[in-house]
XYZ file of C-alpha atoms in Angstrom:
579
model
C 20.187 -2.231 18.074
C 22.866 -4.850 18.714
C 20.259 -7.194 20.224
C 17.990 -6.624 17.253
C 20.716 -7.755 14.873
C 21.383 -10.834 16.977
C 17.703 -11.762 16.716
C 17.773 -11.399 12.942
C 15.943 -8.056 12.612
C 18.867 -6.027 11.364
C 19.515 -2.393 12.103
C 18.718 -1.469 8.511
C 15.455 -3.433 8.613
C 14.471 -1.783 11.887
C 15.104 1.673 10.435
C 13.080 0.929 7.302
C 10.158 -0.386 9.322
C 10.218 2.555 11.750
C 10.233 4.960 8.797
C 7.159 3.177 7.460
C 5.392 3.428 10.849
C 6.132 7.148 11.162
C 5.181 7.834 7.536
C 1.747 6.255 7.902
C 1.136 7.601 11.399
C -0.295 11.013 10.567
C -3.062 9.732 8.287
C -4.072 6.906 10.621
C -4.229 9.161 13.675
C -6.258 11.721 11.751
C -8.826 9.011 10.913
C -8.932 7.885 14.555
C -9.564 11.428 15.728
C -12.470 11.762 13.350
C -13.867 8.421 14.492
C -13.576 9.249 18.190
C -14.968 12.725 17.749
C -18.013 11.284 15.979
C -18.580 8.547 18.547
C -17.953 10.686 21.605
C -20.168 13.574 20.595
C -18.392 16.410 22.431
C -17.578 19.876 21.029
C -14.699 19.470 18.545
C -12.338 21.981 20.114
C -12.634 20.359 23.541
C -12.561 16.775 22.388
C -9.625 17.477 20.072
C -7.469 18.331 23.063
C -8.661 15.228 24.930
C -7.959 12.985 21.951
C -4.505 14.441 21.311
C -3.544 14.128 24.947
C -5.086 10.648 25.233
C -3.273 9.280 22.184
C 0.089 10.586 23.320
C -0.356 9.180 26.827
C -1.731 5.862 25.559
C 1.397 5.195 23.491
C 3.562 6.171 26.478
C 1.678 3.681 28.676
C 1.971 0.894 26.108
C 5.678 1.532 25.595
C 6.396 1.550 29.320
C 4.011 -1.166 30.560
C 3.395 -3.402 27.540
C 0.216 -4.289 25.657
C -1.439 -5.666 28.800
C -1.670 -2.183 30.294
C -5.194 -0.960 30.966
C -7.059 1.796 32.807
C -8.376 -0.094 35.825
C -10.637 1.496 38.420
C -7.607 2.009 40.668
C -5.635 3.710 37.905
C -8.670 5.884 37.156
C -8.838 7.054 40.777
C -5.111 7.791 40.771
C -5.409 9.876 37.597
C -8.376 11.814 38.985
C -6.483 12.417 42.241
C -3.611 13.779 40.131
C -5.922 16.394 38.629
C -7.394 14.693 35.583
C -11.065 15.143 34.808
C -13.335 12.126 34.443
C -13.856 13.021 30.775
C -10.100 12.949 30.133
C -9.742 9.584 31.866
C -12.717 8.203 29.926
C -11.122 9.304 26.668
C -7.792 7.734 27.619
C -9.565 4.469 28.470
C -11.476 4.549 25.172
C -8.294 5.056 23.170
C -6.192 2.552 25.107
C -8.724 -0.209 25.781
C -11.095 0.320 22.851
C -8.657 0.989 20.024
C -4.956 0.473 20.657
C -4.773 -2.695 22.760
C -7.181 -4.746 20.555
C -5.166 -3.680 17.509
C -1.909 -4.757 19.147
C -3.060 -7.990 20.768
C -5.018 -9.623 17.951
C -3.756 -11.947 15.243
C -4.985 -9.524 12.594
C -2.738 -6.749 13.883
C 0.245 -9.110 14.017
C -0.431 -10.287 10.456
C -0.658 -6.704 9.250
C 2.628 -5.716 10.936
C 4.319 -8.759 9.433
C 2.968 -7.902 5.977
C 4.161 -4.294 6.279
C 7.577 -5.470 7.461
C 7.831 -7.776 4.451
C 6.762 -4.961 2.145
C 9.476 -2.561 3.310
C 12.281 -5.095 3.884
C 11.594 -7.823 1.346
C 11.590 -10.716 3.828
C 9.101 -12.354 6.159
C 9.123 -12.349 9.934
C 10.704 -15.509 11.283
C 9.296 -16.818 14.560
C 7.600 -15.453 17.670
C 10.642 -13.560 18.913
C 10.838 -11.425 15.809
C 7.086 -10.826 15.995
C 7.553 -9.467 19.535
C 10.439 -7.279 18.397
C 8.309 -5.992 15.548
C 5.542 -5.134 18.023
C 8.047 -3.232 20.150
C 9.304 -1.308 17.128
C 5.725 -0.513 16.127
C 4.807 0.850 19.563
C 7.989 2.884 19.904
C 7.579 4.237 16.376
C 4.005 5.300 17.118
C 5.073 6.789 20.438
C 7.842 8.835 18.833
C 5.692 9.967 15.901
C 2.791 10.943 18.148
C 5.084 12.993 20.372
C 5.903 15.264 17.448
C 3.527 18.213 17.415
C 2.296 18.708 13.868
C 1.061 22.127 12.848
C -1.637 22.487 10.182
C -0.180 24.063 7.005
C -2.497 27.089 7.150
C -1.523 27.767 10.762
C 2.175 27.440 9.926
C 1.791 29.859 7.018
C -0.126 32.339 9.182
C 2.600 32.177 11.837
C 5.274 32.755 9.196
C 3.404 35.776 7.842
C 2.933 37.287 11.297
C 6.629 36.824 12.074
C 7.321 39.235 9.214
C 4.680 41.773 10.247
C 5.797 45.087 11.807
C 2.946 46.100 14.184
C 4.380 49.606 14.685
C 4.563 50.504 10.993
C 1.628 48.259 10.060
C 3.604 46.911 7.122
C 5.290 43.747 5.879
C 8.921 43.724 4.644
C 7.887 43.396 0.993
C 5.809 46.614 1.315
C 9.090 48.507 1.480
C 10.824 46.368 -1.137
C 8.654 44.989 -3.903
C 5.025 43.940 -3.799
C 4.023 40.556 -5.088
C 2.498 40.941 -8.521
C -0.890 39.441 -9.203
C -0.506 36.326 -11.291
C -1.223 36.732 -14.945
C -4.307 34.860 -16.128
C -2.241 33.765 -19.120
C 0.222 31.078 -17.952
C 2.520 31.756 -20.932
C 2.771 35.506 -20.378
C 6.400 36.625 -20.336
C 5.859 39.054 -17.464
C 3.198 40.832 -15.449
C 2.157 44.494 -15.626
C 4.110 46.591 -13.130
C 2.574 48.887 -10.551
C 3.873 52.362 -9.710
C 4.153 53.671 -6.166
C 2.894 57.188 -5.272
C 6.463 58.527 -5.658
C 6.542 57.190 -9.225
C 9.285 54.753 -8.365
C 8.927 51.792 -10.737
C 8.824 48.372 -9.137
C 10.690 45.529 -10.816
C 8.393 42.515 -11.009
C 9.784 38.982 -11.186
C 9.186 37.302 -14.514
C 6.633 34.468 -14.520
C 8.082 31.629 -16.547
C 5.909 29.460 -18.777
C 6.902 26.254 -17.000
C 6.110 27.488 -13.515
C 4.386 24.590 -11.682
C 0.707 24.961 -10.845
C 1.022 23.439 -7.371
C 4.534 24.030 -6.071
C 4.163 21.705 -3.077
C 2.810 18.726 -5.041
C 4.659 16.268 -7.228
C 3.048 16.525 -10.713
C 4.163 13.069 -11.831
C 1.444 10.679 -12.940
C 2.565 8.145 -10.350
C 2.425 10.685 -7.505
C -1.025 11.986 -8.474
C -2.363 8.416 -8.578
C -0.891 7.598 -5.167
C -2.479 10.704 -3.607
C -5.784 9.821 -5.274
C -5.587 6.283 -3.851
C -4.902 7.575 -0.353
C -7.822 10.003 -0.593
C -10.211 7.301 -1.794
C -9.040 4.883 0.903
C -10.047 7.354 3.595
C -13.362 8.329 2.043
C -16.546 6.977 3.610
C -16.777 3.901 1.367
C -13.031 3.271 1.265
C -11.162 1.698 -1.643
C -10.536 -1.976 -2.291
C -6.872 -2.954 -2.594
C -7.742 -4.610 -5.903
C -8.896 -1.244 -7.287
C -5.763 0.454 -5.956
C -3.628 -2.081 -7.841
C -5.645 -1.419 -10.993
C -5.050 2.343 -10.668
C -1.301 1.769 -10.329
C -1.212 -0.657 -13.276
C -3.103 1.891 -15.375
C -0.600 4.643 -14.476
C 2.350 2.421 -15.371
C 0.846 1.429 -18.714
C -0.078 5.037 -19.551
C 3.536 6.104 -19.036
C 4.850 3.143 -21.057
C 2.534 3.952 -23.961
C 2.964 7.738 -24.040
C 6.502 8.117 -22.713
C 5.198 10.941 -20.485
C 5.535 11.132 -16.717
C 4.155 14.621 -15.962
C 0.360 14.789 -15.688
C 0.416 18.403 -16.981
C 1.832 17.287 -20.321
C -1.017 14.896 -21.151
C -3.200 15.563 -24.198
C -6.393 13.951 -25.478
C -4.291 12.313 -28.189
C -2.335 10.430 -25.498
C -5.498 8.716 -24.249
C -6.591 8.001 -27.821
C -3.236 6.269 -28.285
C -3.690 4.339 -25.032
C -7.100 3.086 -26.113
C -5.706 2.062 -29.492
C -2.935 0.070 -27.780
C -5.453 -1.645 -25.462
C -7.346 -2.882 -28.518
C -4.128 -4.329 -29.975
C -2.744 -6.032 -26.872
C -3.026 -9.805 -26.414
C -6.027 -10.791 -24.319
C -3.559 -12.489 -21.980
C -1.620 -9.254 -21.396
C -0.327 -9.002 -17.843
C -0.179 -12.718 -17.093
C 3.419 -13.148 -18.241
C 6.235 -11.433 -16.261
C 7.729 -10.250 -19.551
C 4.586 -8.203 -20.251
C 5.688 -5.838 -17.485
C 9.245 -5.367 -18.728
C 9.189 -5.576 -22.535
C 8.696 -2.353 -24.522
C 5.094 -1.928 -25.589
C 6.196 -2.091 -29.214
C 7.582 -5.598 -28.616
C 4.351 -6.722 -26.931
C 2.321 -5.406 -29.856
C 4.650 -7.119 -32.323
C 4.044 -10.454 -30.572
C 0.286 -9.828 -30.704
C 0.409 -9.468 -34.490
C 1.246 -13.148 -34.761
C -1.724 -14.286 -32.648
C -5.164 -15.372 -33.913
C -7.689 -12.554 -34.106
C -9.800 -13.942 -31.261
C -6.808 -13.704 -28.903
C -6.102 -10.018 -29.532
C -7.726 -6.971 -27.996
C -8.788 -6.459 -24.387
C -12.482 -6.794 -23.599
C -14.697 -3.736 -23.931
C -15.296 -3.719 -20.176
C -11.560 -3.735 -19.502
C -10.934 -0.920 -21.982
C -13.693 1.124 -20.370
C -12.177 0.495 -16.956
C -8.892 1.987 -18.165
C -10.819 4.956 -19.565
C -12.545 5.419 -16.197
C -9.154 5.321 -14.460
C -7.940 7.993 -16.886
C -10.921 10.183 -16.034
C -10.245 9.696 -12.330
C -6.590 10.692 -12.825
C -7.503 13.876 -14.703
C -10.177 14.764 -12.143
C -7.695 14.271 -9.290
C -5.055 16.405 -11.027
C -7.550 19.221 -11.628
C -8.718 19.116 -8.006
C -5.098 19.570 -6.915
C -4.787 22.745 -8.969
C -2.712 21.541 -11.907
C -3.420 23.344 -15.180
C -4.288 20.784 -17.861
C -5.265 21.079 -21.494
C -8.824 22.502 -21.603
C -10.087 19.877 -24.078
C -8.782 16.923 -22.040
C -11.709 14.541 -21.458
C -10.839 10.799 -21.472
C -14.457 9.899 -20.684
C -15.372 10.626 -24.311
C -13.414 7.504 -25.294
C -15.667 4.987 -23.532
C -17.019 2.289 -25.837
C -20.598 1.091 -25.689
C -20.824 -2.423 -24.328
C -23.044 -4.978 -25.985
C -25.555 -6.691 -23.764
C -26.624 -6.010 -20.205
C -24.293 -6.277 -17.233
C -26.416 -9.083 -15.759
C -25.942 -11.160 -18.939
C -22.144 -11.267 -18.633
C -22.227 -13.863 -15.847
C -24.288 -17.009 -15.986
C -26.756 -17.765 -13.238
C -27.076 -21.228 -11.755
C -30.453 -22.793 -12.327
C -31.933 -24.857 -9.520
C -31.081 -28.054 -11.421
C -27.506 -26.919 -12.110
C -26.986 -26.047 -8.455
C -28.203 -29.477 -7.379
C -25.902 -31.095 -9.939
C -23.002 -29.002 -8.678
C -23.455 -30.123 -5.054
C -23.685 -33.742 -6.206
C -19.979 -33.420 -7.010
C -18.160 -35.994 -4.924
C -16.491 -33.248 -2.863
C -19.833 -32.723 -1.091
C -21.524 -36.069 -1.705
C -18.897 -38.842 -1.434
C -18.206 -39.849 2.190
C -15.156 -41.894 1.182
C -11.688 -40.394 0.660
C -9.897 -40.584 -2.672
C -6.405 -39.944 -4.124
C -6.915 -36.173 -3.862
C -10.046 -36.189 -1.702
C -9.772 -35.941 2.103
C -12.331 -37.764 4.281
C -15.708 -36.050 4.425
C -15.147 -35.068 8.080
C -11.974 -33.201 7.068
C -13.717 -31.546 4.122
C -16.429 -30.289 6.450
C -13.772 -28.425 8.443
C -12.637 -26.405 5.421
C -13.742 -23.151 3.879
C -13.935 -24.826 0.480
C -16.814 -26.982 1.757
C -18.806 -24.173 3.384
C -18.296 -21.073 1.203
C -20.228 -22.347 -1.878
C -23.019 -23.609 0.387
C -23.302 -20.284 2.189
C -23.305 -18.461 -1.180
C -26.169 -20.655 -2.444
C -28.200 -20.078 0.733
C -27.509 -16.370 1.326
C -26.409 -14.536 -1.829
C -23.360 -13.169 0.007
C -20.381 -12.174 -2.109
C -17.338 -14.436 -2.208
C -15.143 -12.002 -0.257
C -17.876 -11.395 2.312
C -18.078 -15.107 3.111
C -14.391 -15.995 2.899
C -13.384 -13.072 5.110
C -16.128 -13.378 7.741
C -14.822 -13.265 11.298
C -15.793 -15.806 13.929
C -17.336 -13.028 16.023
C -19.512 -11.847 13.123
C -21.794 -14.875 13.169
C -24.248 -13.485 15.693
C -27.638 -14.100 17.258
C -30.418 -11.644 17.967
C -33.952 -12.455 19.091
C -33.421 -16.139 18.422
C -32.218 -15.518 14.834
C -28.630 -16.367 13.879
C -27.192 -14.137 11.162
C -24.045 -13.052 9.335
C -23.147 -9.477 10.307
C -21.583 -8.069 7.140
C -19.556 -5.005 8.084
C -16.139 -3.549 7.356
C -13.415 -5.120 9.498
C -9.676 -4.562 9.823
C -8.886 -7.161 7.163
C -11.946 -6.993 4.907
C -13.886 -4.015 3.639
C -17.369 -4.159 2.172
C -18.155 -2.997 -1.343
C -20.295 0.038 -0.449
C -22.543 1.426 2.276
C -25.496 -0.707 1.124
C -23.375 -3.820 1.578
C -23.461 -3.371 5.342
C -26.281 -5.675 6.352
C -27.489 -8.650 8.388
C -28.173 -11.872 6.506
C -29.855 -14.662 8.516
C -28.702 -18.279 8.233
C -30.949 -20.583 6.229
C -32.280 -23.499 8.278
C -30.438 -25.957 6.005
C -27.058 -24.435 6.942
C -27.890 -24.936 10.610
C -29.017 -28.535 9.981
C -25.808 -29.203 8.056
C -23.799 -28.247 11.155
C -22.515 -24.772 10.393
C -23.042 -23.553 13.965
C -21.036 -26.508 15.328
C -18.276 -25.451 12.926
C -18.492 -21.875 14.261
C -18.334 -23.035 17.879
C -15.262 -25.176 17.155
C -13.575 -22.203 15.477
C -14.246 -20.046 18.550
C -12.835 -22.689 20.873
C -9.713 -22.895 18.709
C -9.255 -19.120 19.035
C -9.641 -18.395 15.328
C -10.175 -14.792 14.214
C -11.467 -15.717 10.768
C -14.053 -18.419 10.392
C -12.113 -19.862 7.442
C -8.394 -19.306 8.124
C -7.505 -21.992 5.555
C -8.602 -19.640 2.772
C -6.015 -16.976 3.599
C -3.412 -16.478 0.878
C -0.098 -15.120 2.261
C 0.797 -13.352 -0.970
C -2.554 -11.603 -1.371
C -5.197 -9.818 0.688
C -7.927 -10.942 -1.705
C -10.456 -13.072 0.144
C -11.772 -16.305 -1.362
C -9.731 -16.449 -4.542
C -8.627 -19.993 -3.704
C -12.174 -21.281 -3.309
C -13.183 -19.413 -6.483
C -10.564 -21.309 -8.483
C -11.691 -24.620 -6.963
C -15.313 -23.971 -7.891
C -14.286 -23.263 -11.484
C -12.397 -26.592 -11.508
C -15.444 -28.452 -10.181
C -17.635 -26.786 -12.832
C -15.218 -27.945 -15.522
C -15.193 -31.482 -14.063
C -18.991 -31.618 -14.237
C -19.895 -29.816 -17.466
C -16.670 -29.305 -19.412
C -16.920 -26.448 -21.915
C -20.690 -26.290 -21.420
C -20.076 -24.861 -17.944
C -18.366 -21.735 -19.317
C -19.608 -18.691 -17.423
C -20.562 -20.545 -14.236
C -18.621 -19.571 -11.135
C -19.061 -18.975 -7.441
C -20.654 -15.641 -8.347
C -23.339 -17.620 -10.213
C -24.675 -18.801 -6.842
C -25.206 -15.176 -5.769
C -27.051 -14.521 -9.040
C -29.177 -17.597 -8.356
C -30.297 -16.242 -4.967
C -31.053 -12.848 -6.516
C -33.099 -14.512 -9.256
C -35.120 -16.630 -6.824
C -35.885 -13.688 -4.516
C -36.876 -11.439 -7.425
C -39.392 -13.993 -8.705
C -40.878 -14.804 -5.299
C -43.995 -12.653 -4.897
C -43.985 -13.301 -1.145
C -40.641 -11.500 -0.763
C -40.885 -7.659 -0.842
C -38.421 -5.978 -3.199
C -36.866 -4.020 -0.323
C -36.242 -7.196 1.684
C -34.544 -8.774 -1.358
C -32.355 -5.670 -1.796
C -31.376 -5.692 1.867
C -30.362 -9.355 1.655
C -28.292 -8.807 -1.490
C -26.775 -5.514 -0.299
C -28.039 -3.473 -3.247
C -28.824 0.245 -3.448
C -32.443 1.412 -3.432
C -34.234 2.154 -6.655
C -34.452 5.878 -5.937
C -33.173 8.516 -3.525
C -36.013 7.880 -1.080
C -35.198 4.155 -0.861
C -31.452 4.759 -0.567
C -31.461 7.573 1.967
C -34.617 7.279 4.018
C -35.426 3.571 4.025
C -34.603 1.681 7.232
C -33.097 -1.790 7.077
C -35.620 -4.604 6.952
C -36.177 -6.278 10.344
C -34.419 -9.583 10.990
C -37.648 -11.668 11.109
C -38.572 -10.449 7.605
C -35.071 -11.213 6.329
C -35.155 -14.669 7.943
C -38.550 -15.462 6.395
C -37.233 -14.521 2.948
C -34.008 -16.522 3.318
C -35.908 -19.635 4.364
C -37.986 -19.408 1.169
C -34.855 -20.294 -0.842
C -35.331 -23.883 -2.103
C -33.691 -26.571 -0.004
C -30.717 -28.447 -1.440
C -30.443 -30.844 1.474
C -31.702 -33.726 -0.650
C -28.425 -33.816 -2.600
C -26.085 -33.178 0.353
C -24.564 -35.726 2.691
C -25.653 -34.818 6.209
C -23.209 -35.220 9.109
C -23.397 -38.447 11.057
């Protein structure tokens, strides 16, 4: 600890970070066990023991030998000679070499540890030495947490009950004292009906108070219910975007500010009616000023009264999103066993939106897209006061992301967060492999797909860019787009595109954005009679039109996807090709 303080990670910081590692350990290890059990395909009871033993030993090995430790053939023979089975050694190798070491060695893992350290301590890691110390703390924290044997709650309760059981008499201690009364169906009943033993000795039954909590082991606060809901959704099959998690938390904070209530059991339908009313009176800019988060709601509403009518009231879609969050909160609370008002149904407060969802965002026309790429950022080979040389621009994510969007229909986050190793080749076809990674999740299960590169992207030199990124040891293809203060991918390039649109069209460009390029690809594919609807859906990452399409349909083969992608109109005539 003294050496830690000398190297700037203080004792207090080390403790806070270790607490964070231990706190998050149980959930992460549970997910890994499920993953390994699914991949390995052995009987659960047998593989569970192998996984538990393998994880414990893997952390011991890493702590003792460092992150370069591996299960070589020699080590395997030594373990087998010591009595280990080949299956146990294979599991240990899978855990150590396939999961733990890649997580510890990569830049992504280091970035994540640094971000977690900053979150719990309030300061950033400073230099390589502190990064190494943080890695050591992480490994030792995992090792210590994994060494603790955790007992499932039901098993612990069963053990506690059996400790009280008298096998000779066949009774429990309360049989001779006072039996537990069945709970009254009426939560406000003053007491329960008493039973009488055969000897007519009355039993005194403990009074059930009206405010007895529904779930004694769970915190009933709105904030706590939302946090448990977020954790559950994060570990569901489709996961949960961090953006959505932040929206849930912001909703919970605003609900408590508006109603003055913190206990989910105290909520009434009138509270959500009040929340909706406040949302319709807030300034449209609510949330952008730091004071919006600290001023009393009454003060915010008073300021809104002095604003023009067009600047007051959140959009219908935003209001409905808050209503959906309210429904999710109530559903989560009910699933946890809390007794809520029987007529509580926030979903009834949704407002009908005018217009179709597809009409909310403008779609680039072919002519508009050509005009956009005639912007000097892509077309002018000469540098300017704010414009780097074209060669430098071609090494940036800002240059490539809009082009890839216009030639693939990929989402902004899917492009900006693509890893170098996820530009792949199969059967002579180069494609983007869109899957969930450690630093970027996909929107839903249909979003997992392969999208071939359009020939124009290859002619423009994208593959040379990819090869240079691999030689440089990059993890992400576009590391320049990473924002230290946010995990959101591509927000920087999104803002730049909006600026370029404004430069070109002024107010007439309202509604055009990077997302408009994705809509353009969708529009072109939908109208092309040579492109089957299923192939278009598989390129865009959309759900099938019915259960049969969604559940039973296989992914379209790469050649069919490539043929469809190459039918997108070429924009090369307006782009400056590399020399």
